[in-house]
Tab-separated table of C-alpha atoms and ligand atoms in Angstrom:
chain	number	residue	atom	x	y	z
A	6	MET	CA	-51.097	-8.291	11.859
A	7	ASP	CA	-54.502	-9.827	11.529
A	8	GLN	CA	-54.439	-13.254	13.292
A	9	THR	CA	-56.411	-14.908	10.472
A	10	VAL	CA	-53.945	-13.731	7.792
A	11	THR	CA	-51.094	-15.227	9.939
A	12	ASN	CA	-52.783	-18.438	10.717
A	13	THR	CA	-53.648	-19.031	6.943
A	14	TYR	CA	-50.374	-18.308	5.979
A	15	ASN	CA	-48.809	-20.908	8.111
A	16	GLU	CA	-51.243	-23.441	7.030
A	17	ALA	CA	-50.528	-22.460	3.236
A	18	LYS	CA	-46.728	-22.635	4.212
A	19	LYS	CA	-46.906	-26.147	5.246
A	20	LEU	CA	-48.598	-27.313	1.895
A	21	TYR	CA	-45.864	-25.657	-0.036
A	22	ALA	CA	-43.186	-26.881	2.114
A	23	ALA	CA	-44.312	-30.527	1.223
A	24	HIS	CA	-43.182	-29.739	-2.396
A	25	GLY	CA	-39.729	-28.384	-1.083
A	26	ILE	CA	-41.046	-24.617	-1.546
A	27	ASN	CA	-39.895	-22.296	1.036
A	28	VAL	CA	-42.421	-19.665	1.421
A	29	ASP	CA	-40.553	-17.027	3.380
A	30	GLU	CA	-37.508	-17.254	0.827
A	31	VAL	CA	-40.289	-16.752	-1.948
A	32	LEU	CA	-41.459	-13.469	-0.473
A	33	GLU	CA	-38.165	-12.065	0.189
A	34	LYS	CA	-37.264	-12.633	-3.498
A	35	LEU	CA	-40.791	-11.075	-4.350
A	36	SER	CA	-40.105	-8.039	-2.455
A	37	GLN	CA	-36.712	-7.537	-4.679
A	38	ILE	CA	-38.726	-7.139	-7.847
A	39	LYS	CA	-39.459	-3.667	-9.225
A	40	ILE	CA	-42.313	-2.882	-11.423
A	41	SER	CA	-42.368	0.309	-13.391
A	42	LEU	CA	-45.584	2.188	-13.039
A	43	HIS	CA	-46.210	4.274	-16.138
A	44	CYS	CA	-47.190	7.653	-15.373
A	45	TRP	CA	-49.536	8.053	-18.332
A	46	GLN	CA	-52.430	5.982	-16.847
A	47	GLY	CA	-52.786	8.957	-14.356
A	48	ASP	CA	-54.056	11.514	-17.002
A	49	ASP	CA	-55.227	9.570	-20.208
A	50	VAL	CA	-51.752	10.215	-21.922
A	51	ARG	CA	-52.062	14.078	-21.993
A	52	GLY	CA	-48.891	15.184	-20.282
A	53	PHE	CA	-48.023	18.646	-19.292
A	54	LEU	CA	-46.147	20.245	-22.024
A	55	PHE	CA	-48.782	20.644	-24.788
A	56	LYS	CA	-52.182	20.355	-22.892
A	57	ASP	CA	-54.398	21.251	-25.849
A	58	LYS	CA	-52.927	18.722	-28.079
A	59	GLU	CA	-54.912	15.671	-28.805
A	60	LEU	CA	-53.573	12.210	-28.382
A	61	SER	CA	-51.936	10.939	-31.286
A	62	GLY	CA	-49.573	8.163	-32.894
A	63	GLY	CA	-52.299	5.532	-33.416
A	64	ILE	CA	-52.953	5.012	-29.764
A	65	ALA	CA	-56.280	6.014	-28.165
A	66	VAL	CA	-57.765	6.432	-24.829
A	67	THR	CA	-61.578	5.991	-24.179
A	68	GLY	CA	-63.572	7.078	-21.164
A	69	SER	CA	-63.830	10.283	-19.286
A	70	TYR	CA	-63.737	9.157	-15.838
A	71	PRO	CA	-63.363	12.358	-13.629
A	72	GLY	CA	-60.195	13.430	-11.432
A	73	ARG	CA	-57.392	12.676	-14.095
A	74	ALA	CA	-54.122	14.616	-12.983
A	75	GLY	CA	-53.571	17.895	-14.448
A	76	THR	CA	-50.381	18.964	-13.010
A	77	PRO	CA	-47.153	17.262	-11.867
A	78	ASP	CA	-48.216	17.726	-8.172
A	79	GLU	CA	-51.419	16.145	-8.862
A	80	LEU	CA	-49.910	13.247	-10.667
A	81	ARG	CA	-47.229	12.672	-7.929
A	82	LYS	CA	-49.992	12.734	-5.149
A	83	ASP	CA	-51.920	10.314	-7.376
A	84	LEU	CA	-48.944	7.889	-7.744
A	85	GLU	CA	-48.010	8.004	-3.947
A	86	LYS	CA	-51.634	6.976	-3.267
A	87	ALA	CA	-51.492	3.993	-5.655
A	88	LEU	CA	-47.902	3.146	-4.492
A	89	SER	CA	-49.339	3.139	-0.965
A	90	LEU	CA	-51.646	0.301	-1.952
A	91	ILE	CA	-49.022	-1.866	-3.830
A	92	PRO	CA	-46.546	-3.969	-1.809
A	93	GLY	CA	-43.050	-3.526	-2.482
A	94	LYS	CA	-40.629	-0.731	-3.851
A	95	HIS	CA	-41.084	0.124	-7.496
A	96	LYS	CA	-40.192	2.685	-10.380
A	97	VAL	CA	-42.197	5.089	-11.971
A	98	ASN	CA	-42.133	5.545	-15.766
A	99	LEU	CA	-42.146	8.951	-17.232
A	100	HIS	CA	-42.704	10.353	-20.943
A	101	ALA	CA	-40.877	13.462	-21.967
A	102	ILE	CA	-44.204	15.236	-22.163
A	103	TYR	CA	-44.371	15.157	-18.366
A	104	ALA	CA	-41.730	17.723	-17.743
A	105	ASP	CA	-42.178	19.701	-14.653
A	106	THR	CA	-41.538	23.130	-15.736
A	107	ASP	CA	-43.260	26.490	-16.272
A	108	GLU	CA	-41.000	27.119	-19.269
A	109	LYS	CA	-42.476	26.910	-22.696
A	110	VAL	CA	-40.045	24.418	-24.168
A	111	ASP	CA	-40.265	21.975	-27.169
A	112	LEU	CA	-39.346	18.384	-27.026
A	113	ASP	CA	-36.058	19.173	-28.704
A	114	GLU	CA	-34.989	21.640	-25.990
A	115	LEU	CA	-35.581	19.549	-22.981
A	116	GLU	CA	-33.016	19.115	-20.333
A	117	PRO	CA	-32.499	17.157	-17.063
A	118	LYS	CA	-33.439	20.622	-15.178
A	119	HIS	CA	-37.020	20.224	-16.670
A	120	PHE	CA	-37.508	16.960	-14.695
A	121	GLN	CA	-35.883	17.888	-11.456
A	122	GLY	CA	-39.254	18.004	-9.679
A	123	TRP	CA	-39.604	14.374	-10.563
A	124	VAL	CA	-36.055	13.434	-9.395
A	125	ASP	CA	-36.390	14.987	-5.985
A	126	TRP	CA	-39.648	13.558	-5.324
A	127	ALA	CA	-38.337	9.957	-6.743
A	128	LYS	CA	-35.470	10.314	-4.085
A	129	ASP	CA	-37.991	11.382	-1.341
A	130	GLN	CA	-39.975	8.451	-2.069
A	131	GLY	CA	-37.177	5.876	-2.483
A	132	LEU	CA	-38.258	5.005	-6.211
A	133	GLY	CA	-36.651	4.670	-9.541
A	134	LEU	CA	-37.435	6.478	-12.340
A	135	ASP	CA	-37.601	5.142	-16.014
A	136	PHE	CA	-38.048	7.276	-19.366
A	137	ASN	CA	-39.628	7.630	-22.964
A	138	PRO	CA	-39.021	10.132	-25.502
A	139	THR	CA	-42.606	11.227	-26.499
A	140	CYS	CA	-42.607	10.846	-30.430
A	141	PHE	CA	-46.204	11.697	-30.743
A	142	SER	CA	-49.034	14.193	-30.130
A	143	HIS	CA	-46.898	16.919	-31.616
A	144	PRO	CA	-47.402	18.760	-34.630
A	145	LYS	CA	-44.246	17.560	-36.187
A	146	ALA	CA	-45.404	13.876	-35.919
A	147	ALA	CA	-48.928	15.094	-37.479
A	148	ASP	CA	-48.472	12.928	-40.873
A	149	GLY	CA	-47.425	9.723	-38.660
A	150	PHE	CA	-43.850	9.914	-39.185
A	151	THR	CA	-40.919	10.788	-37.002
A	152	LEU	CA	-37.449	9.234	-36.997
A	153	SER	CA	-37.910	7.645	-40.354
A	154	HIS	CA	-39.371	10.760	-41.844
A	155	SER	CA	-38.387	11.633	-45.416
A	156	ASP	CA	-37.934	15.350	-44.678
A	157	GLU	CA	-34.634	15.831	-43.072
A	158	GLU	CA	-35.555	18.948	-40.773
A	159	ILE	CA	-38.333	16.675	-39.184
A	160	ARG	CA	-36.114	13.819	-38.671
A	161	ARG	CA	-33.501	15.915	-37.290
A	162	PHE	CA	-36.187	17.481	-34.547
A	163	TRP	CA	-36.896	13.875	-33.542
A	164	ILE	CA	-33.334	12.805	-33.389
A	165	THR	CA	-32.473	16.010	-31.032
A	166	HIS	CA	-35.378	15.084	-28.833
A	167	CYS	CA	-34.367	11.513	-28.482
A	168	LYS	CA	-30.676	12.508	-27.771
A	169	ALA	CA	-32.116	14.795	-25.053
A	170	SER	CA	-34.050	12.284	-23.637
A	171	ARG	CA	-31.000	10.004	-23.039
A	172	LYS	CA	-29.297	12.852	-21.210
A	173	ILE	CA	-32.363	13.151	-18.963
A	174	ALA	CA	-32.444	9.422	-18.384
A	175	GLU	CA	-28.552	9.345	-17.547
A	176	HIS	CA	-29.320	12.288	-14.909
A	177	PHE	CA	-32.007	10.037	-13.446
A	178	GLY	CA	-29.821	6.945	-13.120
A	179	ARG	CA	-26.988	9.038	-11.644
A	180	GLU	CA	-29.248	10.735	-9.105
A	181	LEU	CA	-31.222	7.818	-8.054
A	182	GLY	CA	-28.440	5.198	-7.884
A	183	GLN	CA	-30.214	2.954	-10.279
A	184	PRO	CA	-30.449	2.529	-13.920
A	185	CYS	CA	-33.153	4.380	-15.957
A	186	VAL	CA	-34.718	2.447	-18.617
A	187	THR	CA	-34.997	4.613	-21.540
A	188	ASN	CA	-37.742	3.243	-23.992
A	189	PHE	CA	-37.725	4.193	-27.741
A	190	TRP	CA	-41.196	3.938	-29.541
A	191	VAL	CA	-42.034	5.749	-32.705
A	192	PRO	CA	-45.648	5.637	-34.443
A	193	ASP	CA	-44.139	5.801	-37.914
A	194	GLY	CA	-46.234	3.876	-40.447
A	195	TYR	CA	-48.680	3.886	-43.316
A	196	LYS	CA	-52.360	3.320	-43.233
A	197	ASP	CA	-52.376	1.621	-46.647
A	198	THR	CA	-49.965	-0.617	-48.275
A	199	PRO	CA	-46.783	1.233	-49.036
A	200	VAL	CA	-44.651	0.806	-52.298
A	201	ASP	CA	-41.264	1.267	-50.496
A	202	ARG	CA	-41.158	-0.481	-47.285
A	203	LEU	CA	-37.230	-0.321	-47.263
A	204	SER	CA	-36.440	3.459	-47.330
A	205	PRO	CA	-38.158	4.361	-43.961
A	206	ARG	CA	-36.447	1.305	-42.327
A	207	VAL	CA	-33.075	2.427	-43.634
A	208	ARG	CA	-33.902	6.042	-42.214
A	209	LEU	CA	-35.061	4.470	-38.867
A	210	LYS	CA	-31.800	2.620	-38.493
A	211	GLU	CA	-29.871	5.859	-39.228
A	212	SER	CA	-31.663	7.786	-37.005
A	213	LEU	CA	-31.267	5.452	-34.062
A	214	ASP	CA	-27.510	4.859	-34.757
A	215	GLU	CA	-27.248	8.640	-34.505
A	216	ILE	CA	-29.064	8.850	-31.298
A	217	PHE	CA	-26.955	6.065	-29.734
A	218	SER	CA	-23.716	7.103	-30.847
A	219	GLU	CA	-23.027	8.759	-27.536
A	220	GLU	CA	-21.874	6.182	-24.963
A	221	ILE	CA	-23.815	6.311	-21.826
A	222	ASP	CA	-22.757	4.213	-18.708
A	223	PRO	CA	-25.283	1.386	-18.416
A	224	GLN	CA	-25.151	1.783	-14.802
A	225	TYR	CA	-27.214	5.067	-15.552
A	226	ASN	CA	-29.123	4.305	-18.462
A	227	ILE	CA	-30.297	1.255	-20.463
A	228	ASP	CA	-31.828	1.840	-23.939
A	229	ALA	CA	-34.678	-0.413	-25.114
A	230	VAL	CA	-36.499	-0.266	-28.409
A	231	GLU	CA	-40.171	-1.169	-28.719
A	232	SER	CA	-41.809	-2.627	-31.952
A	233	LYS	CA	-45.324	-2.769	-33.153
A	234	LEU	CA	-47.438	-4.714	-35.592
A	235	PHE	CA	-50.209	-1.935	-36.378
A	236	GLY	CA	-51.632	1.200	-34.993
A	237	ILE	CA	-54.630	3.231	-35.737
A	238	GLY	CA	-53.875	4.866	-39.040
A	239	SER	CA	-50.786	2.695	-39.588
A	240	GLU	CA	-52.699	-0.669	-40.135
A	241	SER	CA	-50.757	-1.908	-43.237
A	242	TYR	CA	-47.142	-0.925	-42.383
A	243	VAL	CA	-45.201	-0.141	-39.264
A	244	VAL	CA	-41.466	0.868	-39.784
A	245	GLY	CA	-40.373	-0.319	-36.365
A	246	SER	CA	-41.675	-3.913	-36.798
A	247	HIS	CA	-40.732	-6.763	-34.573
A	248	GLU	CA	-38.168	-8.057	-37.071
A	249	PHE	CA	-36.754	-4.638	-37.557
A	250	TYR	CA	-36.161	-4.048	-33.861
A	251	MET	CA	-34.933	-7.592	-33.220
A	252	GLY	CA	-32.410	-7.137	-35.521
A	253	TYR	CA	-31.473	-3.648	-34.218
A	254	GLY	CA	-31.392	-4.571	-30.640
A	255	LEU	CA	-29.475	-7.619	-31.143
A	256	THR	CA	-26.883	-6.228	-33.322
A	257	ARG	CA	-26.596	-2.998	-31.139
A	258	GLY	CA	-26.854	-4.379	-27.656
A	259	LYS	CA	-30.181	-2.651	-27.030
A	260	ALA	CA	-32.874	-4.262	-24.804
A	261	ILE	CA	-35.817	-5.268	-27.011
A	262	CYS	CA	-39.250	-4.201	-25.413
A	263	LEU	CA	-42.067	-6.579	-25.860
A	264	ASP	CA	-45.441	-4.990	-25.503
A	265	ALA	CA	-48.232	-7.615	-24.880
A	266	GLY	CA	-50.441	-5.897	-27.352
A	267	HIS	CA	-48.182	-5.410	-30.206
A	268	PHE	CA	-48.387	-8.685	-32.101
A	269	HIS	CA	-51.142	-10.550	-33.917
A	270	PRO	CA	-54.085	-11.289	-31.684
A	271	THR	CA	-53.289	-15.045	-31.283
A	272	GLU	CA	-49.495	-14.413	-30.884
A	273	VAL	CA	-48.217	-14.055	-27.376
A	274	ILE	CA	-44.937	-12.386	-25.766
A	275	SER	CA	-44.699	-15.267	-23.181
A	276	ASN	CA	-43.270	-17.718	-25.753
A	277	LYS	CA	-40.734	-15.059	-26.918
A	278	LEU	CA	-38.882	-14.507	-23.762
A	279	SER	CA	-36.787	-17.431	-23.377
A	280	SER	CA	-35.720	-17.021	-27.099
A	281	ILE	CA	-34.707	-13.306	-26.958
A	282	LEU	CA	-32.954	-13.766	-23.522
A	283	MET	CA	-30.737	-16.634	-25.013
A	284	PHE	CA	-29.169	-13.738	-27.326
A	285	SER	CA	-29.714	-10.527	-25.420
A	286	GLU	CA	-28.676	-9.411	-21.955
A	287	GLN	CA	-31.690	-7.492	-21.067
A	288	LEU	CA	-35.368	-7.258	-21.991
A	289	LEU	CA	-38.240	-4.730	-21.279
A	290	LEU	CA	-41.702	-5.704	-20.990
A	291	HIS	CA	-44.864	-3.591	-21.485
A	292	VAL	CA	-47.305	-5.769	-19.585
A	293	SER	CA	-50.487	-4.686	-21.159
A	294	ARG	CA	-53.867	-6.578	-22.210
A	295	PRO	CA	-54.927	-5.986	-25.826
A	296	VAL	CA	-58.702	-6.842	-26.226
A	297	ARG	CA	-59.189	-7.545	-29.784
A	298	TRP	CA	-56.645	-4.886	-30.789
A	299	ASP	CA	-54.039	-2.972	-28.976
A	300	SER	CA	-56.496	-1.494	-26.672
A	301	ASP	CA	-54.279	-0.985	-23.599
A	302	HIS	CA	-56.759	-2.515	-21.015
A	303	VAL	CA	-55.859	-2.828	-17.442
A	304	VAL	CA	-54.017	-5.840	-16.656
A	305	THR	CA	-55.820	-8.806	-15.374
A	306	MET	CA	-54.697	-12.134	-14.006
A	307	ASP	CA	-55.527	-13.937	-17.332
A	308	ASP	CA	-53.712	-16.800	-18.778
A	309	GLU	CA	-51.070	-14.656	-20.568
A	310	LEU	CA	-50.149	-12.876	-17.466
A	311	MET	CA	-49.624	-16.016	-15.658
A	312	ASP	CA	-47.585	-17.558	-18.762
A	313	ILE	CA	-45.446	-14.277	-18.712
A	314	ALA	CA	-44.816	-14.725	-14.910
A	315	ARG	CA	-43.965	-18.455	-15.449
A	316	GLU	CA	-41.448	-17.980	-18.156
A	317	LEU	CA	-39.794	-15.287	-16.152
A	318	VAL	CA	-39.564	-17.508	-12.871
A	319	ARG	CA	-38.958	-20.790	-14.431
A	320	GLY	CA	-36.151	-19.717	-16.629
A	321	ASP	CA	-34.809	-17.407	-13.967
A	322	LEU	CA	-35.189	-14.626	-16.413
A	323	LEU	CA	-36.157	-11.835	-13.661
A	324	PRO	CA	-32.763	-10.548	-13.225
A	325	ARG	CA	-32.404	-9.791	-16.660
A	326	THR	CA	-35.967	-8.589	-17.160
A	327	ASN	CA	-37.307	-4.922	-16.722
A	328	ILE	CA	-40.882	-5.058	-16.106
A	329	GLY	CA	-43.048	-2.077	-17.052
A	330	LEU	CA	-46.719	-1.599	-17.341
A	331	ASP	CA	-48.281	-0.215	-20.508
A	332	PHE	CA	-52.227	0.446	-20.228
A	333	PHE	CA	-54.542	3.321	-20.133
A	334	ASP	CA	-58.013	3.168	-19.334
A	335	GLY	CA	-59.880	6.226	-18.984
A	336	SER	CA	-63.222	4.863	-18.109
A	337	ILE	CA	-62.545	3.876	-14.457
A	338	ASN	CA	-60.909	5.494	-11.349
A	339	HIS	CA	-57.382	6.234	-12.714
A	340	ILE	CA	-55.588	5.271	-9.254
A	341	ALA	CA	-57.712	1.951	-9.102
A	342	ALA	CA	-56.249	1.050	-12.696
A	343	TRP	CA	-52.838	1.358	-11.222
A	344	VAL	CA	-53.375	-0.610	-8.468
A	345	ILE	CA	-55.424	-3.662	-10.183
A	346	GLY	CA	-52.826	-3.900	-12.802
A	347	THR	CA	-49.741	-3.592	-10.678
A	348	ARG	CA	-51.090	-5.833	-8.059
A	349	ASN	CA	-52.110	-8.356	-10.698
A	350	THR	CA	-48.631	-8.473	-12.090
A	351	ILE	CA	-47.122	-8.982	-8.661
A	352	LYS	CA	-49.426	-11.611	-7.744
A	353	ALA	CA	-48.897	-13.426	-10.963
A	354	LEU	CA	-45.079	-13.633	-10.227
A	355	LEU	CA	-45.846	-14.917	-6.789
A	356	ARG	CA	-48.068	-17.749	-8.187
A	357	ALA	CA	-45.507	-18.590	-10.281
A	358	MET	CA	-42.760	-18.742	-7.794
A	359	LEU	CA	-45.071	-20.828	-5.751
A	360	GLU	CA	-44.906	-23.582	-8.185
A	361	PRO	CA	-42.633	-26.728	-7.752
A	362	ILE	CA	-40.427	-25.697	-10.493
A	363	GLU	CA	-37.688	-28.274	-10.049
A	364	GLU	CA	-40.034	-31.230	-9.241
A	365	LEU	CA	-42.013	-30.182	-12.727
A	366	LYS	CA	-38.766	-29.773	-14.740
A	367	ARG	CA	-37.545	-33.405	-13.431
A	368	ILE	CA	-40.885	-34.927	-14.166
A	369	GLU	CA	-40.874	-33.327	-17.709
A	370	GLN	CA	-37.263	-34.597	-18.459
A	371	GLU	CA	-38.288	-37.956	-17.431
A	372	GLY	CA	-41.043	-38.069	-19.996
A	373	ASP	CA	-43.905	-38.365	-17.408
A	374	TYR	CA	-46.322	-35.820	-19.064
A	375	THR	CA	-49.331	-37.209	-17.051
A	376	SER	CA	-47.840	-36.120	-13.808
A	377	ARG	CA	-46.845	-32.802	-15.505
A	378	LEU	CA	-50.233	-32.034	-16.485
A	379	ALA	CA	-52.012	-33.262	-13.060
A	380	LEU	CA	-49.487	-31.232	-10.878
A	381	VAL	CA	-49.607	-28.041	-13.001
A	382	GLU	CA	-53.507	-28.151	-12.775
A	383	GLU	CA	-53.432	-29.033	-8.944
A	384	PHE	CA	-51.308	-26.203	-8.021
A	385	LYS	CA	-53.719	-23.950	-9.824
A	386	SER	CA	-55.809	-24.219	-6.616
A	387	TYR	CA	-53.049	-24.108	-3.933
A	388	PRO	CA	-53.588	-21.443	-1.775
A	389	PHE	CA	-51.450	-18.718	-3.114
A	390	GLY	CA	-54.113	-16.255	-2.185
A	391	ALA	CA	-53.261	-16.676	1.726
A	392	VAL	CA	-49.438	-15.890	0.927
A	393	TRP	CA	-50.407	-12.897	-0.971
A	394	ASP	CA	-52.581	-11.664	1.984
A	395	TYR	CA	-49.773	-12.230	4.300
A	396	TYR	CA	-47.267	-10.529	1.935
A	397	CYS	CA	-49.341	-7.517	1.739
A	398	ALA	CA	-49.991	-7.216	5.293
A	399	SER	CA	-46.020	-7.733	5.831
A	400	GLN	CA	-45.422	-4.860	3.562
A	401	GLY	CA	-47.861	-2.521	5.181
A	402	THR	CA	-50.337	-2.384	2.284
A	403	PRO	CA	-53.872	-3.438	2.571
A	404	VAL	CA	-55.116	-6.980	2.502
A	405	ARG	CA	-57.383	-8.227	-0.372
A	406	GLU	CA	-59.858	-5.727	-1.642
A	407	GLN	CA	-59.608	-3.375	1.578
A	408	TRP	CA	-57.564	-1.028	-0.873
A	409	LEU	CA	-60.670	-0.077	-2.615
A	410	ALA	CA	-62.305	1.845	-0.030
A	411	GLU	CA	-58.912	3.797	0.315
A	412	VAL	CA	-59.214	4.658	-3.367
A	413	LYS	CA	-62.997	5.509	-3.117
A	414	ALA	CA	-62.447	7.728	-0.054
A	415	TYR	CA	-59.412	9.607	-2.071
A	416	GLU	CA	-61.859	9.961	-5.005
A	417	GLN	CA	-64.267	11.668	-2.809
A	418	GLU	CA	-61.556	14.128	-0.965
A	419	VAL	CA	-59.311	14.642	-3.873
A	420	LEU	CA	-60.112	13.646	-7.263
A	421	LEU	CA	-63.640	14.813	-7.299
A	422	LYS	CA	-62.694	18.204	-6.225
A	423	ARG	CA	-60.458	18.844	-9.104
B	530	LIG	C1	-47.301	5.596	-24.327
B	530	LIG	C2	-46.435	4.628	-24.563
B	530	LIG	O1	-45.103	5.048	-24.671
B	530	LIG	C3	-46.991	3.647	-25.647
B	530	LIG	O2	-48.262	3.163	-25.293
B	530	LIG	C4	-46.092	2.752	-26.355
B	530	LIG	O3	-45.397	1.991	-25.436
B	530	LIG	C5	-46.822	1.851	-27.000
B	530	LIG	O4	-47.134	0.822	-26.594
B	530	LIG	C6	-47.584	2.222	-28.299
B	530	LIG	O5	-48.489	1.419	-28.695
B	531	LIG	MN1	-45.937	-0.198	-24.989
């Protein structure tokens, strides 16, 4: 390892040790945290099942950066590249439209065998897999409704797809020896103010109850439900609102998924974690960055990301939180987007772990708010960067921006030749 990296790390360690922080222990803990990389960043949410279908469901990708993955093999190669530049062992989050098959199958016909290529690859790479039914970009979702549809036949199609998705997830969990988190998000909603807000919610509840009626061992599959405030075309009403899924998740023992872009622009998810985890066993995060709307920008190390990390660390909530990423930026190199967002998420967790939590809690308890503010602010410029560099090097991943040269080379050698 580079001598400067080791020297600065050793100096940094002394500063943290003065506040009772054992940096080696922190790095050991950090290496156990898995981030779920969302496959859909790699191809602008197109998938492989219906390649000619436009993205729908109230979400949008802007930008046309060259080189996006067009086959399962390309996507896996790109993920391998990204993962080689990110310290730690992680998971990959698949959507149903990313099935690896030559068969012409519709969403309600999917089976574990259509994802065997992913399972074999994940085993080989030592990765976990997460899963999502894809309730969008499909003719049967064209009018914006799926599981809450008033047409029984359409509703049945989506119920069947979601049930099939849980079987695929169970297979992932069984094969890979770690649970697969299956996240249920549906775009259902109205552009304009509805007359009847209740009926679609009753139908959504009934659909979900039917989907979850089959017991699946949580050691293989963990179900999560994701709410939303609004989407493009569902500005006035979303069936699966936050209150809907809070109620649903808490009464049915399902993990609640909080997406950082799914709330009012001034509302943050960091402030919700400690409340939800008082009443729920598990949580799923979609770490994202909304810019004025649910824009799914690449995650940067902004105040909200730091606050999410601090809440998870200070409350010891990490063991019960599944951390997934959810952004899709088509205007920059697709692999760089993964690397930037994932490295930032891990780096934010490290920064949060390098705060004198016990000391700060004691000071707060004693009512010494002056010291609390002073210490929190001073710790913002403690040398976490030196610890991060050492962590990257010790995990065999590039230090600082060295990863960028590797992405640029891959772009020339692979992406631009597609
Ligand atoms: C593609 C994802 O499932 C999707 O982004 C969903 O999680 C979401 O956040 C929709 O706004
Ligand atoms: Mn999301």
